[in-house]
Amino acid sequence: MLINPNVIRIIRQNLNWIIIALFFFLFGIFLAAFALGNEKFFLTELTKSQQDLLAEMAEMIFAGPPLKGIAILFLNNLLVSLQMMIFGFFLGITPLIGLFTNGALLGSIIAGLEYQGASTLVFLSLGVLPHGIFELPAFIISAAFGLKLGFHLIFPLPQKKRGESFRYIWREFISVLPLIICLFLIAAIVEITLTPLLLKWAFPTTLS
């Protein structure tokens, strides 16, 4: 079996937290893309810095050789996932904000494509799905453990003290970390090598 049975067990045991994390991510997408219409309020400013950072990173990633781009993207995603987990120590606020803002960023892109008359379905299918099926699960799982950590530092696990709860959850995260690393690595390879070709084929005018 490619995935350690212990990892599968841990993921199953934390499925509720993964669902909660996914909910906040999807909520960010929904709010930015559909619920607020043209009245984005705070979301415009909330995602603007992310969009600027994304543009800078895209320039840095795609300006050099593919291997360099893959390495930069992989390390960035891994660092973000580790921050989501570690900073969950602060009552789970950091992973909660990270889930929502990343969802809102994707929702803003969707809304922008709709405004330009581009096909959202094509963008999601070719521009997000090929690497997203690897990247998003890794991102969501990391955030889920960050949320769990923040919650159980307030309300310790049954029959455990706060310190014991922290060590238990951290060991869980370390157990699934190899899977997260593999998912991010595959996602980076696909995003650098395949996704640009698919997007250029689907949106030749927009990307020219």
Backbone as a ProteinNet text record, in pm:
[ID]
protein_1_A
[PRIMARY]
MLINPNVIRIIRQNLNWIIIALFFFLFGIFLAAFALGNEKFFLTELTKSQQDLLAEMAEMIFAGPPLKGIAILFLNNLLVSLQMMIFGFFLGITPLIGLFTNGALLGSIIAGLEYQGASTLVFLSLGVLPHGIFELPAFIISAAFGLKLGFHLIFPLPQKKRGESFRYIWREFISVLPLIICLFLIAAIVEITLTPLLLKWAFPTTLS
[TERTIARY]
84	0	87.9	54.7	137.9	130.9	12.9	-4.5	-2	76.1	86	-52.7	-89.7	-221.2	-243.5	-136.7	-148.8	-191.5	-142	-180.3	-328.9	-374	-516	-602.2	-557	-631.3	-641.1	-529.7	-528.4	-619.7	-615.6	-702.5	-849.4	-882.8	-1020.9	-1064.1	-975.2	-1008.1	-1028.5	-967.6	-976.8	-1063.9	-1148.4	-1231.4	-1322.1	-1372.4	-1458.6	-1384.6	-1258.2	-1179.2	-1147.4	-1124.6	-1098.7	-1222.4	-1340	-1464.8	-1486.2	-1456.6	-1469.4	-1375.6	-1250.8	-1154.4	-1202.3	-1252.6	-1303.7	-1421.3	-1505.9	-1621.2	-1576.3	-1478.3	-1434	-1367.1	-1297.3	-1237.4	-1345.5	-1444.7	-1554.1	-1638.6	-1651.6	-1726.7	-1659.3	-1525.8	-1452.7	-1474.8	-1473.8	-1500.6	-1639.8	-1738.2	-1877.6	-1900.2	-1846	-1868.7	-1807.4	-1686.9	-1617.5	-1674.9	-1714.5	-1754.7	-1903.1	-1985.9	-2129.4	-2211	-2186.7	-2278.4	-2281.7	-2166	-2160.2	-2178.4	-2181.6	-2197.9	-2087.2	-2123.7	-2023.2	-1980.8	-2050.7	-2018.7	-1924.8	-1795.2	-1698.2	-1657.1	-1683.7	-1649.7	-1504.2	-1485.5	-1350.2	-1274.9	-1344	-1275.1	-1178.4	-1211	-1121.2	-985.1	-984.6	-858.4	-796.2	-882.6	-833.1	-753.6	-798.6	-731.8	-631.7	-632.6	-543.1	-397.1	-360.7	-221.5	-184.5	-279.1	-254.5	-236.5	-318.4	-307.7	-174.1	-130.7	0.1	112.5	103.7	204.9	204.3	85.4	71.9	134.6	113.7	169.9	323.2	376.7	521.8	580.5	512.1	561.3	553.8	444.5	429.7	541.8	576	685.3	817.6	839.6	964.1	967.7	854.1	848.3	865.8	794.6	793.3	903.4	979.5	1086.6	1208.3	1229.6	1348.1	1317.8	1412.1	1392.2	1283.4	1217.3	1107	1144.9	1265.7	1305.2	1311	1357.9	1362.8	1221.1	1132.6	994.5	926.4	950.9	893.1	941.4	1071.8	1129.2	1070.5	1059.7	1006.4	860.9	782.3	640.6	620.8	695.8	685.5	721	833.8	877.7	781.3	726.2	629.7	504.6	451.6	331.3	356.4	472.9	506.1	519.1	581.8	597.7	462.1	373.4	239.2	166.6	178	109.5	164.4	295.7	355.7	311.5	301.6	253.5	108.8	27.6	-112.3	-122.7	-36.9	-37.9	20	139.8	209.3	133.8	87.5	17.4	-125.4	-167.8	-294.1	-289.5	-166.8	-144.8	-219.9	-236.9	-307.2	-457.6	-515	-660.3	-716.9	-632	-679.6	-715.9	-682.1	-722.9	-648.2	-517.7	-438	-484.8	-503.3	-554.4	-694.3	-775.9	-911.3	-907	-823.9	-809.1	-747.3	-647.3	-582.4	-678.1	-764.1	-863.7	-958.9	-1009.4	-1107.7	-1047.6	-929.1	-870.4	-825.5	-775.5	-737.3	-860.4	-967.5	-1092.1	-1144.5	-1136.3	-1181.7	-1099	-969.4	-883.5	-927.5	-953.5	-1000.8	-1137.6	-1223.2	-1354.3	-1345.5	-1249.7	-1230.2	-1184.6	-1098.2	-1053.3	-1171	-1254.5	-1372.7	-1464.8	-1486.2	-1572.3	-1514.3	-1381.4	-1316.8	-1332.3	-1321.7	-1340.2	-1484.5	-1578.7	-1719.1	-1743.4	-1680.6	-1696.8	-1641.5	-1531.4	-1470.1	-1539.1	-1635	-1707.4	-1635	-1530.7	-1456.5	-1530.2	-1498.6	-1564.1	-1500.8	-1579.4	-1530.8	-1506.9	-1595	-1583	-1453.4	-1418.8	-1295	-1175.2	-1179.6	-1069	-1048.8	-1157.5	-1146	-1098.9	-1148.7	-1114.5	-969.5	-919.9	-785.2	-681.6	-725.5	-631.1	-616	-714.1	-710.6	-709.6	-796.9	-815.2	-689.8	-611.8	-496.9	-398.8	-366.2	-275.7	-352.3	-477	-555.7	-595.3	-610.1	-647.7	-536.8	-417.7	-307.3	-283.2	-284.3	-249.2	-355.2	-482	-588.1	-604	-600.7	-608.5	-495.4	-373.5	-260.6	-282.9	-331.9	-359.6	-469.6	-577	-691	-653.4	-577.6	-536.2	-448.6	-354.5	-267.8	-349.2	-442	-525.6	-615	-662.6	-749.1	-676.9	-549.9	-473.7	-443.4	-428.5	-411.2	-535.8	-652.5	-778.2	-794.6	-761.4	-772.9	-680.5	-558.8	-462.8	-514.8	-564.5	-616.2	-732.9	-822	-940.2	-903	-814	-784.1	-680.6	-623.5	-544.7	-635.9	-759.3	-861	-937	-978.4	-1051.6	-967.8	-887.9	-796.7	-870.5	-797.4	-851.7	-896.5	-994.2	-1042	-927.8	-927.4	-829.4	-686.3	-670.2	-536.7	-529.1	-410.6	-386.8	-352.4	-340.5	-313.4	-181.1	-79	51	45.9	-25.8	-40	-121.1	-223.3	-303.8	-219	-134.8	-47	46.5	109.2	203.9	132.9	13.7	-62.1	-98.6	-149.5	-190	-67.9	40.7	163.1	216.6	210.7	254.6	165.5	36.4	-54.2	-12.5	16.1	54.2	185.5	282.6	411	390.4	295	267.8	214	133.1	73.7	158.9	263.6	347.3	410.9	461.1	515.5	413.5	288.3	183.4	162.7	161.6	144.8	258.9	381.4	498.4	486.2	446.7	431.2	324.7	213.3	104.6	149.2	220.1	267.7	371.3	455.4	556.7	492	396.7	325.9	250.8	185.7	110.5	200.5	320.2	413.2	459.8	488.2	532.1	423.2	298.9	186.7	160.3	163.9	131.7	234.5	359.3	464	471.6	452.8	473.5	347.3	234.4	112.6	10	-14.5	-120.5	-102.9	17.4	32.2	-3.6	31.7	0.4	-151	-219.4	-364.8	-434.5	-387.1	-448.3	-422.2	-300.8	-267.8	-352.4	-379.6	-464	-609.7	-656	-795.9	-823.1	-725.8	-744.1	-629.6	-616.1	-502.1	-499.4	-616	-621.9	-591.2	-648.7	-630.1	-487.8	-421	-285.2	-176	-212.5	-109.6	-49.8
-119.6	0	125.1	221	339.7	429	434.5	519.6	432.5	474.5	402.7	387.1	264.2	244	332.5	363.3	450.4	590.5	635.6	766.8	769.3	663.4	653.2	654.6	583.1	579.8	718.6	791.4	924.9	1019.1	1011.7	1097	1065.9	937.9	899.5	950.1	941.5	986.5	1138.2	1209.1	1355.3	1406.8	1320	1357.1	1474.8	1482.6	1595	1727.5	1729.1	1851.5	1887.2	1786.1	1810.2	1868.7	1818.4	1871.5	2015.9	2045.9	2183.7	2276.3	2232.3	2313.2	2335.7	2231.2	2243	2339.8	2337.3	2427.4	2573.3	2610.2	2749.3	2790.8	2697	2726.7	2750.6	2663.7	2678	2800.8	2833.7	2953.5	3078.5	3080.2	3193.9	3206	3092.5	3093.6	3147.4	3092.8	3129.9	3278.2	3327.8	3467.4	3561.6	3529.2	3617.7	3608.3	3488.4	3468.2	3492.9	3465.6	3467.4	3553.7	3542.5	3600	3751.7	3816	3961.3	4036.7	3965.8	4034.3	4134.3	4257.2	4361.4	4432	4403.6	4468.2	4378.6	4390	4299.5	4342.7	4468.3	4519.8	4489.9	4423	4398.8	4295.6	4215	4108.7	4163.3	4278.7	4337.5	4365	4429.9	4459.4	4332.6	4239.4	4117.4	4033.2	4029.3	3945.6	4021.6	4155.9	4234.8	4202.7	4195.9	4165.5	4025.8	3932.9	3797.5	3796.2	3873.3	3879.7	3937.8	4044	4104.9	4004.5	3934.3	3834.8	3721.9	3682.5	3575.1	3615.4	3741.4	3790.2	3793.1	3839.6	3842.4	3701.1	3609.6	3472.3	3407.2	3434.2	3376.9	3424.7	3552.7	3606.8	3539.6	3518.4	3456.2	3308.7	3240.6	3097.5	3068.1	3144.3	3112.6	3183.3	3271.2	3342.3	3253.4	3159.1	3075.5	2937.8	2846.1	2708.2	2638.2	2538.2	2468.8	2409.8	2353.3	2291.9	2394.1	2514.1	2619.9	2658.7	2670.4	2705.3	2600.9	2474.2	2365.1	2371.6	2395.4	2402	2517.8	2635.2	2752.4	2730.3	2679.9	2657.7	2552.1	2443.1	2335.7	2385.7	2456.1	2504.6	2607.6	2692.8	2792	2724.2	2628.3	2558.6	2481	2418.3	2343.4	2436.8	2552.1	2649.8	2699.9	2727.3	2773.5	2668.2	2542.1	2435.1	2420.8	2433.7	2425.9	2542.8	2661.1	2777.1	2758.6	2699.6	2675.9	2585.1	2486.7	2393.9	2458.8	2511.4	2564.7	2683	2774.9	2892.7	2863.2	2737.6	2696.6	2705.9	2713.3	2730.4	2851.4	2953.2	3075.5	3058.9	2964.2	2940.7	2900.7	2857.4	2815.2	2929.6	3052.8	3169.6	3176.1	3149.6	3158.8	3062.5	2932.8	2845.4	2883.2	2934.7	2976.2	3090.9	3191	3303.9	3257.9	3169.3	3119	3045.5	2962.9	2890.5	2987.2	3082.6	3175.8	3264.5	3320.8	3413.9	3343.6	3221.9	3148.8	3110.2	3074.6	3050.1	3176	3288.9	3416.2	3458	3427.2	3459.1	3383	3254.4	3174.8	3222.7	3258.5	3311.6	3442.1	3527.9	3655.2	3633.6	3533.2	3499.8	3451	3367.6	3317.1	3432.2	3524.4	3639.3	3725.3	3741.8	3819.6	3756.2	3625.1	3554.5	3566.4	3558.2	3574.6	3713.7	3813.1	3952.1	3969.3	3898.8	3908.3	3818.7	3740.7	3652.1	3523.3	3491.3	3367.4	3251.4	3131.3	3012.6	2973.3	2986.5	2947.2	2797.3	2722.2	2576.4	2531.1	2594.7	2559.5	2596	2713	2756.5	2660	2623.5	2532.2	2394.2	2348.4	2214.5	2204.7	2309.6	2304.5	2382.2	2488.9	2573.5	2542.5	2475	2446.7	2297.6	2223.4	2082.1	1996.1	2009.4	1918.6	1919.3	2038.4	2041.9	2052.3	2103.7	2122	1992.9	1885	1757.5	1704.5	1757.3	1721.7	1831.1	1955.8	2068.1	2096.3	2099.2	2135.7	2036.3	1903.8	1812.1	1833.6	1857.1	1881.1	2008.3	2111.7	2239.5	2223.5	2155	2137.6	2052.1	1944.7	1858.2	1934.9	2013.5	2092.4	2189.8	2259.4	2355.7	2286.3	2166.6	2091.8	2062	2023	1995.2	2124	2235.4	2363.4	2402.8	2381.1	2409.1	2318.8	2191.5	2096	2134.3	2174.5	2213.9	2332.6	2435.5	2553.2	2520.9	2434.6	2399.8	2322.3	2224.7	2138.1	2198.2	2311.4	2384.8	2464.1	2486	2547.7	2438.2	2338.3	2224.4	2098	2059.3	1944.5	1818.2	1728.5	1599.1	1523.4	1434.4	1357.2	1287.1	1303.8	1239.7	1283.7	1401.4	1454.8	1600.4	1641	1781.1	1855.1	1988.3	2067.6	2029.8	2012.8	1974	1838.6	1745.4	1612.3	1618.8	1704.3	1721.8	1778.4	1878.1	1937.6	1833.2	1753.3	1651.8	1545.1	1507.6	1405.2	1453	1575.5	1630.8	1655.2	1701.3	1724.3	1593.5	1485	1354.7	1308.3	1336.2	1303.9	1376.3	1506.3	1586.7	1537.7	1506.5	1455.7	1324.7	1243.4	1116.1	1135.7	1240.8	1264.2	1359.5	1416.9	1512.7	1454.8	1330.3	1275.7	1274.1	1243.2	1245.7	1387.4	1484.1	1624.4	1668.5	1629.7	1664.8	1606.7	1480.7	1415.9	1485	1519.3	1585.8	1722.4	1797.8	1929.7	1918.6	1816.8	1799.5	1766.1	1672.9	1638.5	1760.1	1834.1	1952.6	2056.2	2076.7	2174.8	2134.3	2007.4	1958.6	1979.7	1943.7	1958.8	2106.4	2189.5	2331.2	2402.8	2363.4	2429.4	2376.3	2248.6	2187.7	2175.5	2142.6	2113.2	2225.5	2283.8	2384.2	2502.4	2561.3	2674	2636.6	2516	2472.1	2461.1	2406.9	2391.6	2527.5	2620.1	2753.1	2831.1	2818.7	2888.5	2836.4	2706.7	2646.8	2691.8	2702.7	2737.3	2886.6	2970.2	3115.5	3181.1	3157.8	3211.2	3362.6	3425.7	3571.9	3636.4	3580.8	3637.4	3627.8	3515.7	3492.8	3535.8	3586.4	3625.8	3760.9
0	0	0	-85.4	-100.1	22.2	86.8	203.3	328.1	425.3	551	613.8	653.1	715.5	837.3	908.8	1025.1	984.5	869.3	818.5	781.8	716.8	681.9	807.7	910	1036.6	1098.8	1099	1158.2	1080.7	949.2	867.6	893.6	903.4	932.5	1069.5	1167	1301.5	1307.5	1214.2	1212.7	1098.2	1046.6	932.3	963.7	1085.7	1123.4	1112.6	1155.3	1147.4	1002.7	920.3	778.5	711.1	747.4	692.5	736.7	862.1	912.3	835.1	815.2	740.5	596.9	534.2	397.9	391.8	493.4	497.2	493.3	575.8	580.4	448.7	385.1	255.1	150.5	145.8	48.6	79.3	206.2	244.9	190.9	196.6	140.4	-9.2	-80	-224.5	-252.5	-181.9	-204.4	-178.4	-67.8	-31.2	-133.5	-180.1	-274.3	-415.2	-455.8	-594.8	-618.8	-519.3	-545.6	-449.3	-320.1	-222.2	-222.8	-241.1	-226.8	-357.4	-469.6	-597.9	-620.3	-654.5	-678.3	-550	-439.8	-312.8	-233.2	-259.7	-198.4	-57.9	-22.4	108.2	143.1	257.5	307.4	226.3	146.1	73.6	-29.3	-86.6	-186.1	-124.7	-8.7	58.3	116.4	159.5	220.9	122.2	-1.9	-101.5	-186.7	-179.4	-264.3	-236.6	-109.1	-75.9	-123.3	-112.9	-162	-312.5	-383.3	-528.9	-570.9	-499.8	-530	-504.2	-390.5	-356.8	-457.9	-500.7	-599.1	-732.2	-771.4	-896.4	-890	-776.4	-759.4	-762.1	-693.2	-689.1	-826.6	-900.3	-1034.1	-1125.4	-1113.6	-1195.3	-1160.7	-1031.4	-986.3	-1025.9	-1016.7	-1044.6	-1192.9	-1277.6	-1420	-1498.7	-1431.4	-1501.7	-1522.7	-1432.1	-1439.8	-1495.4	-1480.7	-1528	-1447	-1506.5	-1438.8	-1303.1	-1293.4	-1166.6	-1054.2	-1086.2	-986.1	-945.1	-1044.8	-1015.5	-929.2	-958.9	-880.7	-736.3	-719.4	-585	-505.4	-568.2	-499	-459.2	-553.3	-526.9	-418.6	-427.8	-328.8	-189.5	-178.2	-46.7	9.7	-77	-30.2	24.5	-49.6	-4.7	124.7	133.5	254.4	374	352.8	460.5	508.1	413.1	448.8	531.6	491	563.5	705.1	720.4	853.6	940.7	880.4	955.1	998.9	909.5	942.9	1064.9	1073.5	1185.7	1311.3	1300.1	1417.5	1477.6	1393	1443.9	1484.7	1465	1523.7	1674.7	1726.5	1870.9	1922.9	1838.6	1879.2	1856.2	1930.6	1933.2	1797.6	1705	1573.8	1481.6	1521.3	1442.8	1309.6	1311.9	1189.6	1080.4	1109	1002.8	957.7	1049.6	1013.5	912.7	940.2	848.5	717	725.7	604.9	513.5	571.8	493.2	423.6	499.7	445.4	336.6	362.6	266.4	138.4	150.7	29.3	-52	17.2	-52.6	-118.9	-46.6	-101.6	-222.3	-218.4	-331.9	-456.5	-440.7	-553.1	-598.8	-503.6	-538.6	-614.6	-577.7	-647.1	-791	-810.1	-945.9	-1029.4	-969.2	-1038.6	-1077.2	-982.2	-1009.6	-1121.6	-1122.1	-1227.3	-1363.3	-1369.1	-1495.9	-1544.5	-1451.8	-1488	-1544.8	-1484.2	-1529.6	-1670.7	-1701.2	-1833.6	-1935.8	-1890.6	-1981.5	-2011.5	-1933.8	-1954.8	-1887.6	-1930	-1876	-1743.3	-1635.5	-1503.5	-1496.3	-1559.2	-1557	-1623.2	-1735.9	-1804.9	-1718.5	-1655.6	-1569.7	-1454	-1387.1	-1273.6	-1318.2	-1432.9	-1481.1	-1525.8	-1593.5	-1650.3	-1568.9	-1501.8	-1430.4	-1283.4	-1224.6	-1081.3	-1052.1	-1116.9	-1084.4	-1100.5	-1211.2	-1228.8	-1112.3	-1060.9	-945.3	-814.4	-821.8	-701.1	-632.9	-710.8	-649.5	-558.1	-572.3	-482.9	-379.2	-424.1	-337.6	-232	-272.9	-179.7	-64.5	-88.7	25.7	126.1	75.9	166.3	246.8	180.9	246.2	350.7	314.1	404	525	501.9	612.4	711	660.6	748.5	831.9	767.2	837.8	940.1	906.1	997.7	1128.6	1119.3	1240.9	1317.3	1245.4	1313	1390.7	1330.2	1399.3	1521.3	1502.8	1613.4	1728.7	1693.3	1795.7	1876	1805.1	1873.6	1964.4	1918.8	1997.3	2123.1	2107.3	2221	2316.1	2279.8	2378.3	2471.1	2425.6	2512.4	2587.3	2510.9	2567.3	2542.8	2639.4	2619.7	2578.1	2511.2	2473.6	2598.7	2583.6	2699.6	2772.2	2904.9	2992.2	2963.3	2901.7	2875.3	2920.5	2964	2995.6	2867.3	2877.4	2757.3	2692.9	2773.3	2718.3	2650.4	2711.4	2652.2	2522.9	2522.1	2400.7	2288.1	2320.6	2219.9	2160.2	2245.4	2197.3	2114.3	2155.6	2083.1	1943.5	1933.7	1803.2	1715.8	1776	1699	1640.5	1719.8	1669.1	1553.4	1562.4	1453	1325.2	1340.9	1224.7	1164.3	1248.1	1199.7	1123.6	1166.6	1099.8	958.9	940.4	807.6	723.6	783.7	711.2	584.6	585.9	460.1	347.1	378.5	276.3	224.6	315.1	277	186.3	220.6	140.2	-0.2	-8.8	-140.1	-223.6	-161.7	-233.8	-285.5	-202.4	-245.1	-356.5	-350.8	-454.2	-588.2	-587.3	-711.1	-764.4	-673.8	-714.4	-780	-723.1	-778.4	-917.4	-935.5	-1066.9	-1171	-1134.9	-1228.5	-1257.9	-1153.2	-1171	-1257.8	-1249	-1326.3	-1469.4	-1485.6	-1618.1	-1701.8	-1638.7	-1714.4	-1713.7	-1597.2	-1585	-1680.5	-1694.6	-1787.5	-1931.8	-1972.9	-2108.9	-2129	-2029	-2037.8	-2040	-1956.4	-1951.8	-2080	-2133.1	-2257.4	-2372.9	-2369.3	-2473.2	-2456.8	-2331.2	-2305.4	-2318.3	-2276.1	-2278.3	-2355.2	-2484.3	-2560.5	-2564.7	-2573.3	-2581	-2448.9	-2340.5	-2207.2	-2161.2	-2194.8	-2144.7	-2240.1	-2355.8	-2452.4	-2415.6
[MASK]
++++++++++++++++++++++++++++++++++++++++++++++++++++++++++++++++++++++++++++++++++++++++++++++++++++++++++++++++++++++++++++++++++++++++++++++++++++++++++++++++++++++++++++++++++++++++++++++++++++++++++++++++

